[in-house]
Backbone as XML, in Angstrom:
<?xml version="1.0"?>
<chain id="A" units="angstrom">
  <residue number="1" name="MET">
    <atom name="N" x="-21.508" y="-46.688" z="-46.902"/>
    <atom name="CA" x="-21.820" y="-48.113" z="-46.892"/>
    <atom name="C" x="-23.234" y="-48.301" z="-46.350"/>
  </residue>
  <residue number="2" name="ALA">
    <atom name="N" x="-24.020" y="-49.109" z="-47.031"/>
    <atom name="CA" x="-25.403" y="-49.338" z="-46.635"/>
    <atom name="C" x="-25.460" y="-50.234" z="-45.403"/>
  </residue>
  <residue number="3" name="ALA">
    <atom name="N" x="-26.466" y="-49.980" z="-44.573"/>
    <atom name="CA" x="-26.673" y="-50.808" z="-43.386"/>
    <atom name="C" x="-27.154" y="-52.188" z="-43.818"/>
  </residue>
  <residue number="4" name="PRO">
    <atom name="N" x="-26.769" y="-53.232" z="-43.094"/>
    <atom name="CA" x="-27.238" y="-54.573" z="-43.448"/>
    <atom name="C" x="-28.753" y="-54.667" z="-43.282"/>
  </residue>
  <residue number="5" name="ALA">
    <atom name="N" x="-29.358" y="-55.501" z="-44.093"/>
    <atom name="CA" x="-30.806" y="-55.690" z="-44.027"/>
    <atom name="C" x="-31.185" y="-56.297" z="-42.675"/>
  </residue>
  <residue number="6" name="SER">
    <atom name="N" x="-32.276" y="-55.825" z="-42.142"/>
    <atom name="CA" x="-32.778" y="-56.360" z="-40.872"/>
    <atom name="C" x="-33.509" y="-57.668" z="-41.110"/>
  </residue>
  <residue number="7" name="GLU">
    <atom name="N" x="-33.608" y="-58.442" z="-40.057"/>
    <atom name="CA" x="-34.401" y="-59.663" z="-40.118"/>
    <atom name="C" x="-35.872" y="-59.295" z="-40.291"/>
  </residue>
  <residue number="8" name="PRO">
    <atom name="N" x="-36.641" y="-60.118" z="-40.985"/>
    <atom name="CA" x="-38.077" y="-59.845" z="-41.101"/>
    <atom name="C" x="-38.740" y="-59.863" z="-39.720"/>
  </residue>
  <residue number="9" name="LEU">
    <atom name="N" x="-39.790" y="-59.112" z="-39.579"/>
    <atom name="CA" x="-40.566" y="-59.057" z="-38.346"/>
    <atom name="C" x="-41.760" y="-59.993" z="-38.467"/>
  </residue>
  <residue number="10" name="VAL">
    <atom name="N" x="-41.897" y="-60.931" z="-37.534"/>
    <atom name="CA" x="-43.024" y="-61.858" z="-37.551"/>
    <atom name="C" x="-44.261" y="-61.131" z="-37.024"/>
  </residue>
  <residue number="11" name="LEU">
    <atom name="N" x="-45.291" y="-61.052" z="-37.865"/>
    <atom name="CA" x="-46.533" y="-60.369" z="-37.503"/>
    <atom name="C" x="-47.625" y="-61.331" z="-37.046"/>
  </residue>
  <residue number="12" name="LEU">
    <atom name="N" x="-47.594" y="-62.548" z="-37.557"/>
    <atom name="CA" x="-48.658" y="-63.507" z="-37.264"/>
    <atom name="C" x="-48.139" y="-64.916" z="-37.502"/>
  </residue>
  <residue number="13" name="GLU">
    <atom name="N" x="-48.493" y="-65.816" z="-36.592"/>
    <atom name="CA" x="-48.272" y="-67.248" z="-36.785"/>
    <atom name="C" x="-49.649" y="-67.884" z="-36.798"/>
  </residue>
  <residue number="14" name="CYS">
    <atom name="N" x="-49.935" y="-68.700" z="-37.820"/>
    <atom name="CA" x="-51.279" y="-69.275" z="-37.926"/>
    <atom name="C" x="-51.270" y="-70.479" z="-38.863"/>
  </residue>
  <residue number="15" name="LEU">
    <atom name="N" x="-52.390" y="-71.157" z="-38.887"/>
    <atom name="CA" x="-52.633" y="-72.211" z="-39.871"/>
    <atom name="C" x="-53.291" y="-71.576" z="-41.087"/>
  </residue>
  <residue number="16" name="ILE">
    <atom name="N" x="-53.027" y="-72.127" z="-42.256"/>
    <atom name="CA" x="-53.736" y="-71.680" z="-43.450"/>
    <atom name="C" x="-55.128" y="-72.289" z="-43.402"/>
  </residue>
  <residue number="17" name="ALA">
    <atom name="N" x="-56.140" y="-71.445" z="-43.552"/>
    <atom name="CA" x="-57.538" y="-71.897" z="-43.543"/>
    <atom name="C" x="-57.960" y="-72.322" z="-44.953"/>
  </residue>
  <residue number="18" name="GLY">
    <atom name="N" x="-58.882" y="-73.275" z="-45.008"/>
    <atom name="CA" x="-59.497" y="-73.653" z="-46.271"/>
    <atom name="C" x="-58.722" y="-74.632" z="-47.123"/>
  </residue>
  <residue number="19" name="THR">
    <atom name="N" x="-57.697" y="-75.266" z="-46.564"/>
    <atom name="CA" x="-56.897" y="-76.180" z="-47.386"/>
    <atom name="C" x="-57.711" y="-77.374" z="-47.877"/>
  </residue>
  <residue number="20" name="THR">
    <atom name="N" x="-58.732" y="-77.779" z="-47.149"/>
    <atom name="CA" x="-59.545" y="-78.924" z="-47.587"/>
    <atom name="C" x="-60.376" y="-78.594" z="-48.823"/>
  </residue>
  <residue number="21" name="HIS">
    <atom name="N" x="-60.510" y="-77.314" z="-49.148"/>
    <atom name="CA" x="-61.313" y="-76.898" z="-50.301"/>
    <atom name="C" x="-60.468" y="-76.601" z="-51.535"/>
  </residue>
  <residue number="22" name="ARG">
    <atom name="N" x="-59.153" y="-76.770" z="-51.457"/>
    <atom name="CA" x="-58.262" y="-76.446" z="-52.574"/>
    <atom name="C" x="-58.030" y="-77.680" z="-53.440"/>
  </residue>
  <residue number="23" name="ALA">
    <atom name="N" x="-58.651" y="-77.668" z="-54.612"/>
    <atom name="CA" x="-58.515" y="-78.776" z="-55.557"/>
    <atom name="C" x="-57.049" y="-78.956" z="-55.947"/>
  </residue>
  <residue number="24" name="GLY">
    <atom name="N" x="-56.599" y="-80.182" z="-55.931"/>
    <atom name="CA" x="-55.237" y="-80.499" z="-56.347"/>
    <atom name="C" x="-54.176" y="-80.351" z="-55.271"/>
  </residue>
  <residue number="25" name="LEU">
    <atom name="N" x="-54.566" y="-79.922" z="-54.078"/>
    <atom name="CA" x="-53.566" y="-79.701" z="-53.027"/>
    <atom name="C" x="-52.894" y="-80.999" z="-52.592"/>
  </residue>
  <residue number="26" name="ALA">
    <atom name="N" x="-53.637" y="-82.075" z="-52.522"/>
    <atom name="CA" x="-53.030" y="-83.357" z="-52.119"/>
    <atom name="C" x="-51.924" y="-83.761" z="-53.097"/>
  </residue>
  <residue number="27" name="ASP">
    <atom name="N" x="-52.127" y="-83.523" z="-54.378"/>
    <atom name="CA" x="-51.110" y="-83.850" z="-55.376"/>
    <atom name="C" x="-49.941" y="-82.864" z="-55.324"/>
  </residue>
  <residue number="28" name="TYR">
    <atom name="N" x="-50.233" y="-81.607" z="-54.981"/>
    <atom name="CA" x="-49.199" y="-80.569" z="-54.941"/>
    <atom name="C" x="-48.350" y="-80.640" z="-53.670"/>
  </residue>
  <residue number="29" name="GLU">
    <atom name="N" x="-48.893" y="-81.190" z="-52.596"/>
    <atom name="CA" x="-48.253" y="-81.184" z="-51.265"/>
    <atom name="C" x="-46.788" y="-81.617" z="-51.255"/>
  </residue>
  <residue number="30" name="PRO">
    <atom name="N" x="-46.368" y="-82.657" z="-51.996"/>
    <atom name="CA" x="-44.943" y="-83.038" z="-51.934"/>
    <atom name="C" x="-43.990" y="-81.922" z="-52.365"/>
  </residue>
  <residue number="31" name="LYS">
    <atom name="N" x="-44.457" y="-80.942" z="-53.143"/>
    <atom name="CA" x="-43.614" y="-79.827" z="-53.583"/>
    <atom name="C" x="-43.449" y="-78.764" z="-52.496"/>
  </residue>
  <residue number="32" name="LEU">
    <atom name="N" x="-44.303" y="-78.787" z="-51.478"/>
    <atom name="CA" x="-44.228" y="-77.794" z="-50.397"/>
    <atom name="C" x="-43.102" y="-78.166" z="-49.443"/>
  </residue>
  <residue number="33" name="LYS">
    <atom name="N" x="-42.223" y="-77.224" z="-49.188"/>
    <atom name="CA" x="-41.065" y="-77.457" z="-48.329"/>
    <atom name="C" x="-41.085" y="-76.490" z="-47.153"/>
  </residue>
  <residue number="34" name="VAL">
    <atom name="N" x="-40.839" y="-77.007" z="-45.956"/>
    <atom name="CA" x="-40.727" y="-76.159" z="-44.772"/>
    <atom name="C" x="-39.630" y="-75.134" z="-45.032"/>
  </residue>
  <residue number="35" name="GLY">
    <atom name="N" x="-39.918" y="-73.889" z="-44.719"/>
    <atom name="CA" x="-38.985" y="-72.794" z="-44.949"/>
    <atom name="C" x="-39.222" y="-72.040" z="-46.238"/>
  </residue>
  <residue number="36" name="GLN">
    <atom name="N" x="-40.072" y="-72.574" z="-47.115"/>
    <atom name="CA" x="-40.272" y="-71.887" z="-48.396"/>
    <atom name="C" x="-41.111" y="-70.627" z="-48.236"/>
  </residue>
  <residue number="37" name="ARG">
    <atom name="N" x="-40.805" y="-69.642" z="-49.095"/>
    <atom name="CA" x="-41.533" y="-68.381" z="-49.115"/>
    <atom name="C" x="-42.909" y="-68.581" z="-49.739"/>
  </residue>
  <residue number="38" name="LEU">
    <atom name="N" x="-43.871" y="-67.833" z="-49.218"/>
    <atom name="CA" x="-45.227" y="-67.843" z="-49.743"/>
    <atom name="C" x="-45.670" y="-66.403" z="-49.986"/>
  </residue>
  <residue number="39" name="ALA">
    <atom name="N" x="-46.589" y="-66.232" z="-50.910"/>
    <atom name="CA" x="-47.107" y="-64.907" z="-51.245"/>
    <atom name="C" x="-48.462" y="-64.696" z="-50.586"/>
  </residue>
  <residue number="40" name="LEU">
    <atom name="N" x="-48.737" y="-63.438" z="-50.264"/>
    <atom name="CA" x="-50.021" y="-63.042" z="-49.691"/>
    <atom name="C" x="-50.685" y="-62.083" z="-50.662"/>
  </residue>
  <residue number="41" name="VAL">
    <atom name="N" x="-51.935" y="-62.356" z="-51.012"/>
    <atom name="CA" x="-52.661" y="-61.537" z="-51.973"/>
    <atom name="C" x="-54.016" y="-61.170" z="-51.383"/>
  </residue>
  <residue number="42" name="ARG">
    <atom name="N" x="-54.276" y="-59.893" z="-51.341"/>
    <atom name="CA" x="-55.536" y="-59.374" z="-50.804"/>
    <atom name="C" x="-56.684" y="-59.721" z="-51.741"/>
  </residue>
  <residue number="43" name="GLU">
    <atom name="N" x="-57.785" y="-60.178" z="-51.173"/>
    <atom name="CA" x="-58.999" y="-60.475" z="-51.926"/>
    <atom name="C" x="-60.100" y="-59.548" z="-51.408"/>
  </residue>
  <residue number="44" name="ALA">
    <atom name="N" x="-59.992" y="-58.283" z="-51.770"/>
    <atom name="CA" x="-60.879" y="-57.238" z="-51.238"/>
    <atom name="C" x="-62.334" y="-57.411" z="-51.650"/>
  </residue>
  <residue number="45" name="ASP">
    <atom name="N" x="-62.582" y="-58.140" z="-52.729"/>
    <atom name="CA" x="-63.952" y="-58.298" z="-53.202"/>
    <atom name="C" x="-64.623" y="-59.583" z="-52.703"/>
  </residue>
  <residue number="46" name="SER">
    <atom name="N" x="-64.055" y="-60.216" z="-51.688"/>
    <atom name="CA" x="-64.628" y="-61.447" z="-51.146"/>
    <atom name="C" x="-66.012" y="-61.183" z="-50.560"/>
  </residue>
  <residue number="47" name="SER">
    <atom name="N" x="-66.954" y="-62.034" z="-50.878"/>
    <atom name="CA" x="-68.310" y="-61.894" z="-50.326"/>
    <atom name="C" x="-68.437" y="-62.593" z="-48.972"/>
  </residue>
  <residue number="48" name="TYR">
    <atom name="N" x="-67.400" y="-63.313" z="-48.543"/>
    <atom name="CA" x="-67.437" y="-64.048" z="-47.287"/>
    <atom name="C" x="-66.674" y="-63.363" z="-46.156"/>
  </residue>
  <residue number="49" name="ASP">
    <atom name="N" x="-65.620" y="-62.621" z="-46.497"/>
    <atom name="CA" x="-64.745" y="-62.042" z="-45.481"/>
    <atom name="C" x="-64.200" y="-60.715" z="-46.003"/>
  </residue>
  <residue number="50" name="ASP">
    <atom name="N" x="-64.532" y="-59.617" z="-45.324"/>
    <atom name="CA" x="-64.071" y="-58.287" z="-45.739"/>
    <atom name="C" x="-62.557" y="-58.158" z="-45.729"/>
  </residue>
  <residue number="51" name="TRP">
    <atom name="N" x="-61.873" y="-59.003" z="-44.959"/>
    <atom name="CA" x="-60.415" y="-58.911" z="-44.797"/>
    <atom name="C" x="-59.697" y="-60.124" z="-45.392"/>
  </residue>
  <residue number="52" name="ALA">
    <atom name="N" x="-60.279" y="-60.743" z="-46.393"/>
    <atom name="CA" x="-59.725" y="-61.970" z="-46.976"/>
    <atom name="C" x="-58.336" y="-61.742" z="-47.564"/>
  </residue>
  <residue number="53" name="VAL">
    <atom name="N" x="-57.427" y="-62.671" z="-47.237"/>
    <atom name="CA" x="-56.061" y="-62.664" z="-47.763"/>
    <atom name="C" x="-55.743" y="-64.089" z="-48.212"/>
  </residue>
  <residue number="54" name="ARG">
    <atom name="N" x="-55.489" y="-64.240" z="-49.503"/>
    <atom name="CA" x="-55.097" y="-65.540" z="-50.046"/>
    <atom name="C" x="-53.639" y="-65.828" z="-49.723"/>
  </residue>
  <residue number="55" name="VAL">
    <atom name="N" x="-53.331" y="-67.112" z="-49.556"/>
    <atom name="CA" x="-51.951" y="-67.572" z="-49.376"/>
    <atom name="C" x="-51.622" y="-68.450" z="-50.579"/>
  </residue>
  <residue number="56" name="LEU">
    <atom name="N" x="-50.565" y="-68.079" z="-51.290"/>
    <atom name="CA" x="-50.156" y="-68.796" z="-52.493"/>
    <atom name="C" x="-48.662" y="-69.093" z="-52.437"/>
  </residue>
  <residue number="57" name="THR">
    <atom name="N" x="-48.236" y="-70.054" z="-53.232"/>
    <atom name="CA" x="-46.807" y="-70.270" z="-53.367"/>
    <atom name="C" x="-46.214" y="-69.082" z="-54.115"/>
  </residue>
  <residue number="58" name="ALA">
    <atom name="N" x="-44.952" y="-68.792" z="-53.867"/>
    <atom name="CA" x="-44.270" y="-67.649" z="-54.498"/>
    <atom name="C" x="-43.482" y="-68.140" z="-55.704"/>
  </residue>
  <residue number="59" name="GLU">
    <atom name="N" x="-44.193" y="-68.643" z="-56.687"/>
    <atom name="CA" x="-43.576" y="-69.175" z="-57.910"/>
    <atom name="C" x="-44.094" y="-68.392" z="-59.099"/>
  </residue>
  <residue number="60" name="ALA">
    <atom name="N" x="-43.481" y="-68.605" z="-60.257"/>
    <atom name="CA" x="-43.937" y="-67.950" z="-61.481"/>
    <atom name="C" x="-45.407" y="-68.309" z="-61.748"/>
  </residue>
  <residue number="61" name="LYS">
    <atom name="N" x="-45.761" y="-69.549" z="-61.504"/>
    <atom name="CA" x="-47.154" y="-69.984" z="-61.616"/>
    <atom name="C" x="-47.599" y="-70.420" z="-60.216"/>
  </residue>
  <residue number="62" name="PRO">
    <atom name="N" x="-48.138" y="-69.482" z="-59.426"/>
    <atom name="CA" x="-48.447" y="-69.784" z="-58.020"/>
    <atom name="C" x="-49.573" y="-70.798" z="-57.865"/>
  </residue>
  <residue number="63" name="PHE">
    <atom name="N" x="-49.461" y="-71.574" z="-56.793"/>
    <atom name="CA" x="-50.527" y="-72.500" z="-56.399"/>
    <atom name="C" x="-51.228" y="-71.906" z="-55.188"/>
  </residue>
  <residue number="64" name="TRP">
    <atom name="N" x="-52.538" y="-71.812" z="-55.253"/>
    <atom name="CA" x="-53.359" y="-71.231" z="-54.188"/>
    <atom name="C" x="-53.557" y="-72.284" z="-53.097"/>
  </residue>
  <residue number="65" name="LEU">
    <atom name="N" x="-53.041" y="-71.989" z="-51.890"/>
    <atom name="CA" x="-53.089" y="-72.936" z="-50.773"/>
    <atom name="C" x="-54.315" y="-72.750" z="-49.883"/>
  </residue>
  <residue number="66" name="GLY">
    <atom name="N" x="-54.779" y="-71.513" z="-49.720"/>
    <atom name="CA" x="-55.914" y="-71.226" z="-48.842"/>
    <atom name="C" x="-55.887" y="-69.764" z="-48.433"/>
  </residue>
  <residue number="67" name="TYR">
    <atom name="N" x="-56.357" y="-69.494" z="-47.223"/>
    <atom name="CA" x="-56.499" y="-68.127" z="-46.723"/>
    <atom name="C" x="-55.873" y="-67.970" z="-45.339"/>
  </residue>
  <residue number="68" name="LEU">
    <atom name="N" x="-55.571" y="-66.717" z="-44.992"/>
    <atom name="CA" x="-55.317" y="-66.424" z="-43.585"/>
    <atom name="C" x="-56.642" y="-66.600" z="-42.860"/>
  </residue>
  <residue number="69" name="PRO">
    <atom name="N" x="-56.631" y="-67.068" z="-41.620"/>
    <atom name="CA" x="-57.884" y="-67.341" z="-40.911"/>
    <atom name="C" x="-58.707" y="-66.072" z="-40.669"/>
  </residue>
  <residue number="70" name="GLU">
    <atom name="N" x="-60.000" y="-66.192" z="-40.908"/>
    <atom name="CA" x="-60.920" y="-65.092" z="-40.625"/>
    <atom name="C" x="-60.848" y="-64.767" z="-39.132"/>
  </residue>
  <residue number="71" name="GLY">
    <atom name="N" x="-60.867" y="-63.499" z="-38.808"/>
    <atom name="CA" x="-60.767" y="-63.085" z="-37.421"/>
    <atom name="C" x="-59.341" y="-62.813" z="-36.974"/>
  </residue>
  <residue number="72" name="ARG">
    <atom name="N" x="-58.372" y="-63.257" z="-37.769"/>
    <atom name="CA" x="-56.957" y="-63.002" z="-37.454"/>
    <atom name="C" x="-56.269" y="-62.282" z="-38.614"/>
  </residue>
  <residue number="73" name="ASN">
    <atom name="N" x="-57.053" y="-61.882" z="-39.614"/>
    <atom name="CA" x="-56.467" y="-61.381" z="-40.849"/>
    <atom name="C" x="-56.614" y="-59.879" z="-41.082"/>
  </residue>
  <residue number="74" name="GLU">
    <atom name="N" x="-57.363" y="-59.171" z="-40.245"/>
    <atom name="CA" x="-57.645" y="-57.766" z="-40.522"/>
    <atom name="C" x="-56.387" y="-56.907" z="-40.563"/>
  </residue>
  <residue number="75" name="THR">
    <atom name="N" x="-55.506" y="-57.044" z="-39.603"/>
    <atom name="CA" x="-54.285" y="-56.230" z="-39.578"/>
    <atom name="C" x="-53.437" y="-56.498" z="-40.813"/>
  </residue>
  <residue number="76" name="ILE">
    <atom name="N" x="-53.298" y="-57.760" z="-41.174"/>
    <atom name="CA" x="-52.497" y="-58.114" z="-42.351"/>
    <atom name="C" x="-53.142" y="-57.532" z="-43.603"/>
  </residue>
  <residue number="77" name="ALA">
    <atom name="N" x="-54.466" y="-57.641" z="-43.719"/>
    <atom name="CA" x="-55.175" y="-57.087" z="-44.875"/>
    <atom name="C" x="-54.967" y="-55.581" z="-44.969"/>
  </residue>
  <residue number="78" name="ARG">
    <atom name="N" x="-55.064" y="-54.896" z="-43.845"/>
    <atom name="CA" x="-54.864" y="-53.434" z="-43.844"/>
    <atom name="C" x="-53.436" y="-53.071" z="-44.254"/>
  </residue>
  <residue number="79" name="LEU">
    <atom name="N" x="-52.460" y="-53.823" z="-43.768"/>
    <atom name="CA" x="-51.065" y="-53.566" z="-44.150"/>
    <atom name="C" x="-50.847" y="-53.810" z="-45.644"/>
  </residue>
  <residue number="80" name="LEU">
    <atom name="N" x="-51.432" y="-54.882" z="-46.177"/>
    <atom name="CA" x="-51.337" y="-55.131" z="-47.615"/>
    <atom name="C" x="-51.997" y="-53.996" z="-48.401"/>
  </residue>
  <residue number="81" name="ASP">
    <atom name="N" x="-53.173" y="-53.562" z="-47.949"/>
    <atom name="CA" x="-53.876" y="-52.461" z="-48.621"/>
    <atom name="C" x="-53.037" y="-51.187" z="-48.624"/>
  </residue>
  <residue number="82" name="ALA">
    <atom name="N" x="-52.237" y="-50.986" z="-47.576"/>
    <atom name="CA" x="-51.394" y="-49.794" z="-47.454"/>
    <atom name="C" x="-50.053" y="-49.950" z="-48.186"/>
  </residue>
  <residue number="83" name="GLY">
    <atom name="N" x="-49.818" y="-51.117" z="-48.783"/>
    <atom name="CA" x="-48.612" y="-51.319" z="-49.578"/>
    <atom name="C" x="-47.383" y="-51.803" z="-48.837"/>
  </residue>
  <residue number="84" name="PHE">
    <atom name="N" x="-47.562" y="-52.284" z="-47.604"/>
    <atom name="CA" x="-46.405" y="-52.796" z="-46.858"/>
    <atom name="C" x="-45.896" y="-54.097" z="-47.483"/>
  </residue>
  <residue number="85" name="PRO">
    <atom name="N" x="-44.579" y="-54.323" z="-47.472"/>
    <atom name="CA" x="-43.997" y="-55.529" z="-48.069"/>
    <atom name="C" x="-44.132" y="-56.734" z="-47.132"/>
  </residue>
  <residue number="86" name="LEU">
    <atom name="N" x="-45.144" y="-57.536" z="-47.370"/>
    <atom name="CA" x="-45.398" y="-58.713" z="-46.535"/>
    <atom name="C" x="-45.230" y="-59.974" z="-47.365"/>
  </residue>
  <residue number="87" name="GLU">
    <atom name="N" x="-44.802" y="-61.019" z="-46.710"/>
    <atom name="CA" x="-44.772" y="-62.351" z="-47.310"/>
    <atom name="C" x="-44.967" y="-63.342" z="-46.177"/>
  </residue>
  <residue number="88" name="ALA">
    <atom name="N" x="-45.034" y="-64.597" z="-46.519"/>
    <atom name="CA" x="-45.192" y="-65.639" z="-45.499"/>
    <atom name="C" x="-44.129" y="-66.699" z="-45.718"/>
  </residue>
  <residue number="89" name="GLN">
    <atom name="N" x="-43.985" y="-67.535" z="-44.714"/>
    <atom name="CA" x="-43.035" y="-68.646" z="-44.768"/>
    <atom name="C" x="-43.715" y="-69.879" z="-44.196"/>
  </residue>
  <residue number="90" name="LEU">
    <atom name="N" x="-43.566" y="-70.997" z="-44.862"/>
    <atom name="CA" x="-44.127" y="-72.261" z="-44.375"/>
    <atom name="C" x="-43.237" y="-72.795" z="-43.256"/>
  </residue>
  <residue number="91" name="ASN">
    <atom name="N" x="-43.820" y="-72.992" z="-42.079"/>
    <atom name="CA" x="-43.054" y="-73.464" z="-40.919"/>
    <atom name="C" x="-43.281" y="-74.930" z="-40.591"/>
  </residue>
  <residue number="92" name="HIS">
    <atom name="N" x="-44.424" y="-75.465" z="-40.988"/>
    <atom name="CA" x="-44.752" y="-76.853" z="-40.631"/>
    <atom name="C" x="-45.815" y="-77.358" z="-41.584"/>
  </residue>
  <residue number="93" name="LYS">
    <atom name="N" x="-45.715" y="-78.629" z="-41.942"/>
    <atom name="CA" x="-46.789" y="-79.261" z="-42.721"/>
    <atom name="C" x="-46.948" y="-80.693" z="-42.245"/>
  </residue>
  <residue number="94" name="ALA">
    <atom name="N" x="-48.178" y="-81.120" z="-42.157"/>
    <atom name="CA" x="-48.470" y="-82.490" z="-41.726"/>
    <atom name="C" x="-49.891" y="-82.841" z="-42.129"/>
  </residue>
  <residue number="95" name="TRP">
    <atom name="N" x="-50.081" y="-84.098" z="-42.460"/>
    <atom name="CA" x="-51.431" y="-84.588" z="-42.742"/>
    <atom name="C" x="-52.069" y="-85.020" z="-41.432"/>
  </residue>
  <residue number="96" name="GLU">
    <atom name="N" x="-53.295" y="-84.619" z="-41.219"/>
    <atom name="CA" x="-54.116" y="-85.096" z="-40.110"/>
    <atom name="C" x="-55.365" y="-85.672" z="-40.748"/>
  </residue>
  <residue number="97" name="GLU">
    <atom name="N" x="-55.328" y="-86.987" z="-40.978"/>
    <atom name="CA" x="-56.325" y="-87.706" z="-41.767"/>
    <atom name="C" x="-56.365" y="-87.093" z="-43.160"/>
  </residue>
  <residue number="98" name="ASP">
    <atom name="N" x="-57.487" y="-86.497" z="-43.586"/>
    <atom name="CA" x="-57.550" y="-85.933" z="-44.942"/>
    <atom name="C" x="-57.365" y="-84.414" z="-44.960"/>
  </residue>
  <residue number="99" name="TRP">
    <atom name="N" x="-56.864" y="-83.839" z="-43.857"/>
    <atom name="CA" x="-56.643" y="-82.403" z="-43.755"/>
    <atom name="C" x="-55.149" y="-82.119" z="-43.758"/>
  </residue>
  <residue number="100" name="LEU">
    <atom name="N" x="-54.701" y="-81.249" z="-44.679"/>
    <atom name="CA" x="-53.300" y="-80.834" z="-44.718"/>
    <atom name="C" x="-53.136" y="-79.620" z="-43.820"/>
  </residue>
  <residue number="101" name="HIS">
    <atom name="N" x="-52.417" y="-79.827" z="-42.732"/>
    <atom name="CA" x="-52.154" y="-78.825" z="-41.701"/>
    <atom name="C" x="-50.924" y="-78.041" z="-42.154"/>
  </residue>
  <residue number="102" name="LEU">
    <atom name="N" x="-51.126" y="-76.765" z="-42.544"/>
    <atom name="CA" x="-50.028" y="-75.906" z="-42.995"/>
    <atom name="C" x="-49.909" y="-74.725" z="-42.049"/>
  </residue>
  <residue number="103" name="GLU">
    <atom name="N" x="-48.800" y="-74.677" z="-41.324"/>
    <atom name="CA" x="-48.554" y="-73.596" z="-40.359"/>
    <atom name="C" x="-47.562" y="-72.614" z="-40.982"/>
  </residue>
  <residue number="104" name="ILE">
    <atom name="N" x="-47.903" y="-71.323" z="-40.896"/>
    <atom name="CA" x="-47.063" y="-70.297" z="-41.507"/>
    <atom name="C" x="-46.762" y="-69.163" z="-40.536"/>
  </residue>
  <residue number="105" name="GLU">
    <atom name="N" x="-45.781" y="-68.361" z="-40.912"/>
    <atom name="CA" x="-45.508" y="-67.072" z="-40.299"/>
    <atom name="C" x="-45.733" y="-66.014" z="-41.366"/>
  </residue>
  <residue number="106" name="VAL">
    <atom name="N" x="-46.418" y="-64.925" z="-40.995"/>
    <atom name="CA" x="-46.542" y="-63.774" z="-41.866"/>
    <atom name="C" x="-45.441" y="-62.792" z="-41.453"/>
  </residue>
  <residue number="107" name="LEU">
    <atom name="N" x="-44.682" y="-62.326" z="-42.437"/>
    <atom name="CA" x="-43.499" y="-61.526" z="-42.166"/>
    <atom name="C" x="-43.579" y="-60.145" z="-42.818"/>
  </residue>
  <residue number="108" name="LEU">
    <atom name="N" x="-43.131" y="-59.148" z="-42.067"/>
    <atom name="CA" x="-42.907" y="-57.809" z="-42.606"/>
    <atom name="C" x="-41.448" y="-57.748" z="-43.009"/>
  </residue>
  <residue number="109" name="ILE">
    <atom name="N" x="-41.188" y="-57.527" z="-44.285"/>
    <atom name="CA" x="-39.821" y="-57.477" z="-44.785"/>
    <atom name="C" x="-39.283" y="-56.072" z="-44.565"/>
  </residue>
  <residue number="110" name="ARG">
    <atom name="N" x="-38.176" y="-55.961" z="-43.815"/>
    <atom name="CA" x="-37.602" y="-54.643" z="-43.482"/>
    <atom name="C" x="-36.288" y="-54.451" z="-44.185"/>
  </residue>
</chain>
């Protein structure tokens, strides 16, 4: 009999950076639900951040929400580069004037 799956390990809690620069996010926001899974995609060729990691919805046609914050993303980028199974989860969303505050957890799936 197989052992039950372990709970995911939380590696990072952070805000998604760059949400103010994502065209169409204000219109897409009502579809975002607290608790929903998000995908993490390495952007190794970024000219702005050597450790850039995009945060997208985990749908057939993903919506790009922003990035993991620069300065807090190196470990996650290295784990993605090494093939570790990572995903994120939306924990909180709120508008602060014209800024959509999206708080996530980055998870190692075990």
